[in-house]
Amino acid sequence: MARSILDNLEQLTGKTLLVRVDFNCPLAEGQVADSTRIDRVLPGLKKLTDAGARLVLLSHLGRPKGQRLPQFSLQPVCDYLSSALGYSVPLLAEPVAAERPAAGKIVMLENLRFWPEEEANDQGFAARLAALGDIYVNDAFSCAHRAHASTDALARLLPAFAGPVMVTELQAVGAALEDPQRPVAAVVGGAKVSTKLDVLTHLIDKVDILLLGGGMANTFLAAKGMDMGASLMEPDLIDTAADIIAAADKKGCKLMLPEDGLAAVEFKAGAAHRHIPNHAILNAEMMLDIGPTAISHYQEALAGARTVLWNGPMGAFEIAPFDRATVALARTVASATQAGELLSVAGGGDTVAALNHAGVTEQFSYVSLAGGAFLEYIEGKTLPGVAVLAE
């Protein structure tokens, strides 16, 4: 298990910490447009500075591909931090050790991906970064699936610890998958089976109930002999879906598929749609959400769960009324969570946007902002940025 930096606060006075964060947030007109990622780590950063530590923040932004492109500068992030913290947070153009911050203060290095050596996990670049500080802290779980200089090589050059958010992420997912209260239900949606194959294969070994929705459910329904009309589907994965259904049955995992849905010929706001059982779909129609019968059955399954892991929307939630299932089931989980009846952990891909749309993000036990890292972790894969902290 990775060591937590919060267990070592008394040793931080006067020390310079290199803190890997993920401030890869959207910008608009030179300002931070969505500060969610920054706001989540700020309380932990304040605990470190209150303990007398000096912080050098390390982050990437976008994909500048080793070029110094002004639209990818972290200056807007520094401006936001300066406003939030009440003092100026300078942006360092180069990793120069002489520019360490004052005690209890923060500086930020320019976008790590301005240097091609970052994504190459270059040892020399990691050594230049290491010269900036005394201790390494990774508080960017969302970047932990990448073996880059700032997540892997650097952690091998200094005493390395997990930051507060990283620890919370690992504990939350661990509570849902490694030592959960049972029954455990997983709600898995999204467009394609191909992006969730490893997730599904791993989950049928871990959970008691697997509830499928979204476009990926169409491929599973096709594997059970259903004609899904013009619905989004992956014909080349029908046999794979059938294998997953068989494996779940063999391992005692109850795999649930929708019996009905909302179908439409067009995917657009105001499109004519109808509620139908799966077998009644027409050739020109697409299933764009699971139906009320399926919602009711899924809610009954969730009512008996004590742990819920959620990844992906149940339908095309971006446009009403195809958001009904996502909203209804998310609120069911949120309500049970708030009543103390279950632990709920969500993350990956469009999950945060879907839960925000349902208005329940703050009512889940934990919602991870990580995309690929969250998926790889629940697939059972080793994340380089986590593994190195335990060495």
Coordinates of N, CA and C in Angstrom, one line a residue, residues 115-272:
W115 N 7.8 19.6 -22.4 CA 9.0 18.8 -22.6 C 8.7 17.4 -23.1
P116 N 9.2 17.0 -24.3 CA 8.9 15.7 -24.8 C 9.4 14.6 -23.9
E117 N 10.4 14.9 -23.0 CA 11.0 13.9 -22.1 C 9.9 13.4 -21.1
E118 N 8.9 14.2 -20.8 CA 7.9 13.9 -19.8 C 7.2 12.6 -20.2
E119 N 6.6 12.5 -21.4 CA 5.9 11.3 -21.8 C 6.8 10.2 -22.1
A120 N 8.1 10.5 -22.3 CA 9.0 9.4 -22.6 C 9.6 8.8 -21.3
N121 N 9.1 9.3 -20.2 CA 9.6 8.8 -18.9 C 11.1 8.8 -18.8
D122 N 11.7 10.0 -19.3 CA 13.1 10.2 -19.4 C 13.7 10.4 -18.0
Q123 N 14.8 9.6 -17.8 CA 15.5 9.6 -16.5 C 16.2 11.0 -16.2
G124 N 16.7 11.6 -17.3 CA 17.4 12.8 -17.1 C 16.5 14.0 -16.8
F125 N 15.3 14.0 -17.4 CA 14.3 15.0 -17.1 C 13.8 14.8 -15.7
A126 N 13.6 13.5 -15.3 CA 13.2 13.2 -13.9 C 14.2 13.8 -12.9
A127 N 15.5 13.6 -13.2 CA 16.5 14.1 -12.3 C 16.5 15.6 -12.2
R128 N 16.2 16.3 -13.3 CA 16.0 17.8 -13.3 C 14.9 18.2 -12.4
L129 N 13.8 17.4 -12.5 CA 12.6 17.7 -11.6 C 13.0 17.4 -10.1
A130 N 13.7 16.3 -9.9 CA 14.0 15.9 -8.5 C 14.9 17.0 -7.8
A131 N 15.7 17.7 -8.6 CA 16.6 18.7 -8.0 C 15.8 19.9 -7.4
L132 N 14.5 19.9 -7.8 CA 13.6 21.0 -7.3 C 13.2 20.8 -5.8
G133 N 13.2 19.6 -5.3 CA 12.6 19.3 -4.0 C 13.3 18.2 -3.2
D134 N 12.7 17.9 -2.1 CA 13.2 16.9 -1.2 C 12.3 15.6 -1.1
I135 N 11.0 15.8 -1.4 CA 10.0 14.7 -1.3 C 9.1 14.8 -2.5
Y136 N 8.7 13.6 -2.9 CA 7.7 13.5 -4.0 C 6.4 13.0 -3.5
V137 N 5.3 13.7 -4.0 CA 3.9 13.3 -3.6 C 3.1 13.2 -4.9
N138 N 2.4 12.1 -5.1 CA 1.5 12.0 -6.2 C 0.1 12.1 -5.7
D139 N -0.6 13.2 -6.2 CA -2.0 13.3 -5.8 C -2.8 13.4 -7.1
A140 N -2.4 12.7 -8.1 CA -3.1 12.6 -9.4 C -3.4 11.2 -9.8
F141 N -4.4 10.6 -9.1 CA -4.8 9.2 -9.4 C -5.1 9.1 -10.9
S142 N -5.7 10.2 -11.5 CA -6.2 10.2 -12.9 C -5.0 10.1 -13.9
C143 N -3.8 10.3 -13.4 CA -2.6 10.1 -14.3 C -1.8 8.9 -13.9
A144 N -2.2 8.1 -13.0 CA -1.4 7.0 -12.4 C -1.3 5.9 -13.4
H145 N -2.1 5.8 -14.4 CA -2.0 4.7 -15.4 C -1.0 5.0 -16.4
R146 N -0.3 6.1 -16.4 CA 0.7 6.5 -17.3 C 2.1 6.4 -16.7
A147 N 3.1 5.7 -17.3 CA 4.4 5.7 -16.7 C 5.2 6.8 -17.4
H148 N 5.0 8.0 -16.9 CA 5.7 9.2 -17.4 C 6.7 9.6 -16.4
A149 N 7.6 10.6 -16.8 CA 8.7 11.0 -15.9 C 8.1 11.5 -14.6
S150 N 7.0 12.3 -14.6 CA 6.5 12.8 -13.3 C 5.7 11.9 -12.5
T151 N 5.3 10.7 -13.1 CA 4.6 9.7 -12.3 C 5.3 8.4 -12.0
D152 N 6.5 8.2 -12.7 CA 7.2 7.0 -12.5 C 8.7 7.3 -12.1
A153 N 9.4 7.8 -13.1 CA 10.9 8.0 -12.9 C 11.2 8.9 -11.7
L154 N 10.4 10.0 -11.6 CA 10.7 10.9 -10.5 C 10.4 10.3 -9.1
A155 N 9.4 9.4 -9.1 CA 9.1 8.8 -7.8 C 10.2 7.9 -7.3
R156 N 11.1 7.5 -8.2 CA 12.2 6.6 -7.8 C 13.4 7.3 -7.3
L157 N 13.4 8.6 -7.4 CA 14.6 9.5 -7.1 C 14.4 10.2 -5.8
L158 N 13.2 10.2 -5.2 CA 13.0 10.9 -3.9 C 12.1 10.0 -3.0
P159 N 12.1 10.3 -1.7 CA 11.1 9.6 -0.9 C 9.7 9.9 -1.5
A160 N 8.9 8.8 -1.7 CA 7.7 9.0 -2.5 C 6.5 8.7 -1.6
F161 N 5.4 9.5 -1.7 CA 4.2 9.3 -0.9 C 3.0 9.5 -1.8
A162 N 1.8 9.0 -1.4 CA 0.6 9.3 -2.0 C -0.1 10.5 -1.3
G163 N -0.6 11.4 -2.2 CA -1.3 12.6 -1.7 C -2.7 12.2 -1.1
P164 N -3.4 13.2 -0.5 CA -4.7 12.9 0.2 C -5.7 12.4 -0.8
V165 N -5.8 13.0 -2.0 CA -6.9 12.6 -2.9 C -6.5 11.2 -3.4
M166 N -5.3 10.9 -3.7 CA -4.8 9.6 -4.2 C -5.2 8.5 -3.1
V167 N -5.0 8.8 -1.9 CA -5.3 7.8 -0.8 C -6.8 7.6 -0.8
T168 N -7.6 8.7 -0.9 CA -9.0 8.5 -0.8 C -9.5 7.7 -2.0
E169 N -9.0 7.9 -3.2 CA -9.4 7.2 -4.4 C -9.1 5.7 -4.1
L170 N -7.9 5.3 -3.7 CA -7.5 3.9 -3.5 C -8.4 3.3 -2.5
Q171 N -8.7 4.0 -1.4 CA -9.5 3.4 -0.3 C -10.9 3.2 -0.8
A172 N -11.5 4.1 -1.6 CA -12.8 4.0 -2.0 C -13.0 2.9 -3.0
V173 N -12.2 2.8 -4.0 CA -12.3 1.7 -4.9 C -12.0 0.3 -4.2
G174 N -11.0 0.3 -3.3 CA -10.7 -0.9 -2.6 C -11.9 -1.4 -1.7
A175 N -12.6 -0.4 -1.1 CA -13.8 -0.8 -0.3 C -14.9 -1.4 -1.2
A176 N -14.9 -0.9 -2.4 CA -16.0 -1.4 -3.3 C -15.7 -2.8 -3.9
L177 N -14.4 -3.1 -4.1 CA -14.0 -4.3 -4.9 C -13.2 -5.3 -4.1
E178 N -12.4 -4.8 -3.2 CA -11.4 -5.8 -2.5 C -12.0 -6.4 -1.2
D179 N -12.7 -5.6 -0.4 CA -13.3 -6.1 0.8 C -14.7 -5.5 1.0
P180 N -15.6 -5.7 0.1 CA -16.9 -5.0 0.1 C -17.9 -5.7 1.1
Q181 N -18.9 -4.9 1.4 CA -20.1 -5.4 2.1 C -21.0 -6.0 0.9
R182 N -21.5 -7.2 1.1 CA -22.3 -7.8 0.0 C -23.7 -7.8 0.4
P183 N -24.6 -7.9 -0.7 CA -24.3 -8.0 -2.1 C -23.6 -6.8 -2.7
V184 N -22.8 -7.0 -3.8 CA -22.2 -6.0 -4.5 C -22.8 -5.9 -5.9
A185 N -23.3 -4.7 -6.3 CA -23.9 -4.5 -7.6 C -23.0 -3.6 -8.4
A186 N -22.8 -3.9 -9.7 CA -22.1 -3.0 -10.6 C -23.1 -2.5 -11.7
V187 N -23.2 -1.2 -11.9 CA -23.9 -0.6 -12.9 C -23.0 -0.1 -14.0
V188 N -23.0 -0.8 -15.2 CA -22.1 -0.5 -16.2 C -22.8 -0.1 -17.5
G189 N -22.5 1.1 -18.0 CA -23.1 1.5 -19.3 C -22.1 2.1 -20.2
G190 N -22.6 2.9 -21.1 CA -21.7 3.5 -22.1 C -22.0 2.9 -23.5
A191 N -21.3 3.5 -24.5 CA -21.6 3.2 -25.9 C -21.2 1.8 -26.3
K192 N -19.9 1.4 -26.0 CA -19.4 0.2 -26.6 C -18.9 -0.8 -25.7
V193 N -19.1 -2.1 -26.1 CA -18.5 -3.2 -25.3 C -17.0 -3.2 -25.4
S194 N -16.5 -2.8 -26.6 CA -15.1 -2.9 -26.8 C -14.2 -2.1 -25.8
T195 N -14.8 -1.0 -25.3 CA -14.1 -0.2 -24.3 C -14.2 -0.7 -22.9
K196 N -15.1 -1.7 -22.7 CA -15.3 -2.2 -21.3 C -15.1 -3.7 -21.2
L197 N -14.5 -4.3 -22.2 CA -14.3 -5.8 -22.1 C -13.6 -6.2 -20.9
D198 N -12.4 -5.6 -20.6 CA -11.7 -6.0 -19.4 C -12.4 -5.7 -18.1
V199 N -13.1 -4.6 -18.1 CA -13.9 -4.2 -16.9 C -14.9 -5.3 -16.6
L200 N -15.7 -5.7 -17.7 CA -16.7 -6.7 -17.5 C -16.2 -8.0 -17.1
T201 N -15.1 -8.4 -17.7 CA -14.5 -9.7 -17.4 C -14.0 -9.8 -16.0
H202 N -13.5 -8.7 -15.5 CA -13.0 -8.6 -14.1 C -14.1 -8.5 -13.1
L203 N -15.2 -7.8 -13.5 CA -16.3 -7.6 -12.5 C -17.1 -8.8 -12.3
I204 N -17.2 -9.7 -13.2 CA -18.0 -10.9 -13.0 C -17.4 -11.8 -11.9
D205 N -16.1 -11.6 -11.7 CA -15.4 -12.3 -10.6 C -15.5 -11.6 -9.3
K206 N -16.0 -10.3 -9.3 CA -16.0 -9.5 -8.1 C -17.3 -9.2 -7.5
V207 N -18.3 -9.1 -8.4 CA -19.6 -8.6 -8.0 C -20.7 -9.7 -8.0
D208 N -21.8 -9.4 -7.3 CA -22.9 -10.4 -7.3 C -23.9 -10.1 -8.4
I209 N -24.1 -8.8 -8.7 CA -25.1 -8.4 -9.7 C -24.4 -7.5 -10.7
L210 N -24.6 -7.7 -12.0 CA -24.1 -6.8 -13.0 C -25.2 -6.3 -13.9
L211 N -25.5 -5.0 -13.8 CA -26.6 -4.4 -14.5 C -26.1 -3.6 -15.7
L212 N -26.4 -4.0 -16.9 CA -25.9 -3.4 -18.1 C -26.9 -2.4 -18.8
G213 N -26.4 -1.4 -19.3 CA -27.2 -0.4 -20.0 C -26.4 0.3 -21.1
G214 N -27.0 1.4 -21.7 CA -26.3 2.1 -22.7 C -26.2 1.3 -24.0
G215 N -25.5 1.9 -25.0 CA -25.4 1.2 -26.3 C -24.7 -0.2 -26.2
M216 N -23.9 -0.4 -25.2 CA -23.2 -1.7 -25.1 C -24.3 -2.8 -24.8
A217 N -25.4 -2.5 -24.1 CA -26.4 -3.5 -23.8 C -27.0 -4.0 -25.1
N218 N -27.0 -3.3 -26.2 CA -27.5 -3.7 -27.5 C -26.8 -4.9 -28.0
T219 N -25.4 -4.9 -27.8 CA -24.6 -6.0 -28.3 C -24.9 -7.3 -27.5
F220 N -25.1 -7.1 -26.2 CA -25.5 -8.3 -25.3 C -26.9 -8.8 -25.7
L221 N -27.8 -7.9 -26.0 CA -29.2 -8.3 -26.4 C -29.1 -9.1 -27.7
A222 N -28.2 -8.6 -28.6 CA -28.1 -9.3 -29.9 C -27.5 -10.7 -29.7
A223 N -26.6 -10.8 -28.6 CA -26.0 -12.1 -28.3 C -27.1 -13.1 -27.8
K224 N -28.2 -12.5 -27.3 CA -29.3 -13.4 -26.9 C -30.4 -13.6 -27.9
G225 N -30.0 -13.2 -29.2 CA -30.9 -13.4 -30.3 C -31.8 -12.3 -30.7
M226 N -31.7 -11.1 -30.1 CA -32.6 -10.0 -30.4 C -32.1 -9.3 -31.6
D227 N -33.1 -8.8 -32.4 CA -32.8 -7.9 -33.6 C -32.9 -6.5 -33.0
M228 N -31.8 -5.8 -33.0 CA -31.8 -4.5 -32.4 C -31.9 -3.3 -33.4
G229 N -32.5 -3.6 -34.6 CA -32.8 -2.5 -35.5 C -31.5 -1.8 -35.9
A230 N -31.6 -0.4 -35.9 CA -30.5 0.4 -36.3 C -29.7 0.9 -35.0
S231 N -29.9 0.2 -33.9 CA -29.2 0.6 -32.7 C -27.7 0.5 -32.8
L232 N -27.0 1.3 -32.0 CA -25.5 1.2 -31.9 C -25.2 -0.2 -31.4
M233 N -24.4 -0.9 -32.1 CA -24.0 -2.3 -31.8 C -22.7 -2.6 -32.4
E234 N -22.0 -3.6 -31.8 CA -20.8 -4.1 -32.4 C -20.9 -5.6 -32.8
P235 N -21.3 -5.8 -34.0 CA -21.5 -7.2 -34.5 C -20.4 -8.2 -34.2
D236 N -19.1 -7.6 -34.4 CA -18.0 -8.5 -34.2 C -17.7 -8.9 -32.8
L237 N -18.5 -8.3 -31.8 CA -18.3 -8.7 -30.4 C -19.5 -9.4 -29.9
I238 N -20.5 -9.8 -30.7 CA -21.6 -10.6 -30.3 C -21.2 -11.9 -29.6
D239 N -20.3 -12.6 -30.2 CA -19.8 -13.9 -29.6 C -19.1 -13.6 -28.3
T240 N -18.4 -12.5 -28.2 CA -17.7 -12.2 -27.0 C -18.7 -11.9 -25.9
A241 N -19.8 -11.2 -26.2 CA -20.8 -10.8 -25.3 C -21.5 -12.1 -24.8
A242 N -21.7 -13.1 -25.7 CA -22.3 -14.4 -25.3 C -21.4 -15.1 -24.3
D243 N -20.1 -15.0 -24.6 CA -19.1 -15.7 -23.7 C -19.2 -15.0 -22.3
I244 N -19.3 -13.7 -22.2 CA -19.4 -13.0 -20.9 C -20.7 -13.4 -20.2
I245 N -21.8 -13.5 -20.9 CA -23.0 -13.9 -20.3 C -22.9 -15.3 -19.7
A246 N -22.3 -16.2 -20.5 CA -22.1 -17.6 -20.0 C -21.1 -17.7 -18.8
A247 N -20.1 -16.9 -18.8 CA -19.1 -16.8 -17.7 C -19.7 -16.3 -16.4
A248 N -20.6 -15.2 -16.6 CA -21.3 -14.7 -15.4 C -22.2 -15.7 -14.8
D249 N -22.9 -16.5 -15.6 CA -23.8 -17.5 -15.1 C -23.0 -18.6 -14.4
K250 N -21.9 -19.0 -14.9 CA -21.1 -20.0 -14.3 C -20.5 -19.6 -13.0
K251 N -20.2 -18.3 -12.9 CA -19.5 -17.8 -11.7 C -20.5 -17.3 -10.6
G252 N -21.8 -17.4 -10.9 CA -22.8 -17.0 -10.0 C -23.1 -15.5 -9.9
C253 N -22.7 -14.8 -11.0 CA -22.9 -13.3 -11.1 C -24.2 -13.1 -11.9
K254 N -25.2 -12.5 -11.3 CA -26.4 -12.2 -12.0 C -26.3 -11.1 -13.0
L255 N -26.3 -11.4 -14.3 CA -26.1 -10.4 -15.3 C -27.5 -10.0 -15.8
M256 N -27.8 -8.7 -15.6 CA -29.2 -8.2 -16.0 C -29.1 -7.3 -17.2
L257 N -30.0 -7.5 -18.1 CA -30.2 -6.8 -19.3 C -31.6 -6.2 -19.4
P258 N -31.7 -5.0 -20.1 CA -33.1 -4.4 -20.1 C -34.0 -5.2 -21.0
E259 N -35.3 -5.2 -20.5 CA -36.3 -5.9 -21.3 C -37.0 -5.0 -22.3
D260 N -36.9 -3.7 -22.0 CA -37.6 -2.7 -22.9 C -36.7 -1.4 -23.0
G261 N -37.2 -0.5 -23.8 CA -36.4 0.7 -24.0 C -37.1 1.8 -24.7
L262 N -36.5 3.0 -24.8 CA -37.0 4.1 -25.6 C -36.4 4.1 -27.0
A263 N -37.2 4.0 -28.0 CA -36.6 3.9 -29.4 C -37.0 5.1 -30.2
A264 N -36.1 5.5 -31.1 CA -36.3 6.6 -32.0 C -35.6 6.4 -33.3
V265 N -36.1 7.1 -34.3 CA -35.4 7.0 -35.6 C -34.2 8.0 -35.7
E266 N -34.4 9.1 -34.9 CA -33.3 10.1 -34.9 C -32.9 10.4 -33.5
F267 N -31.6 10.7 -33.4 CA -31.0 11.1 -32.1 C -30.9 12.6 -32.1
K268 N -31.9 13.3 -31.6 CA -31.8 14.7 -31.5 C -32.9 15.2 -30.6
A269 N -32.8 16.4 -30.1 CA -33.8 17.0 -29.2 C -35.1 17.1 -29.9
G270 N -36.1 16.6 -29.2 CA -37.5 16.7 -29.7 C -37.9 15.6 -30.7
A271 N -37.0 14.6 -30.8 CA -37.2 13.5 -31.8 C -38.4 12.7 -31.3
A272 N -39.2 12.2 -32.2 CA -40.3 11.3 -31.9 C -39.8 10.0 -31.4

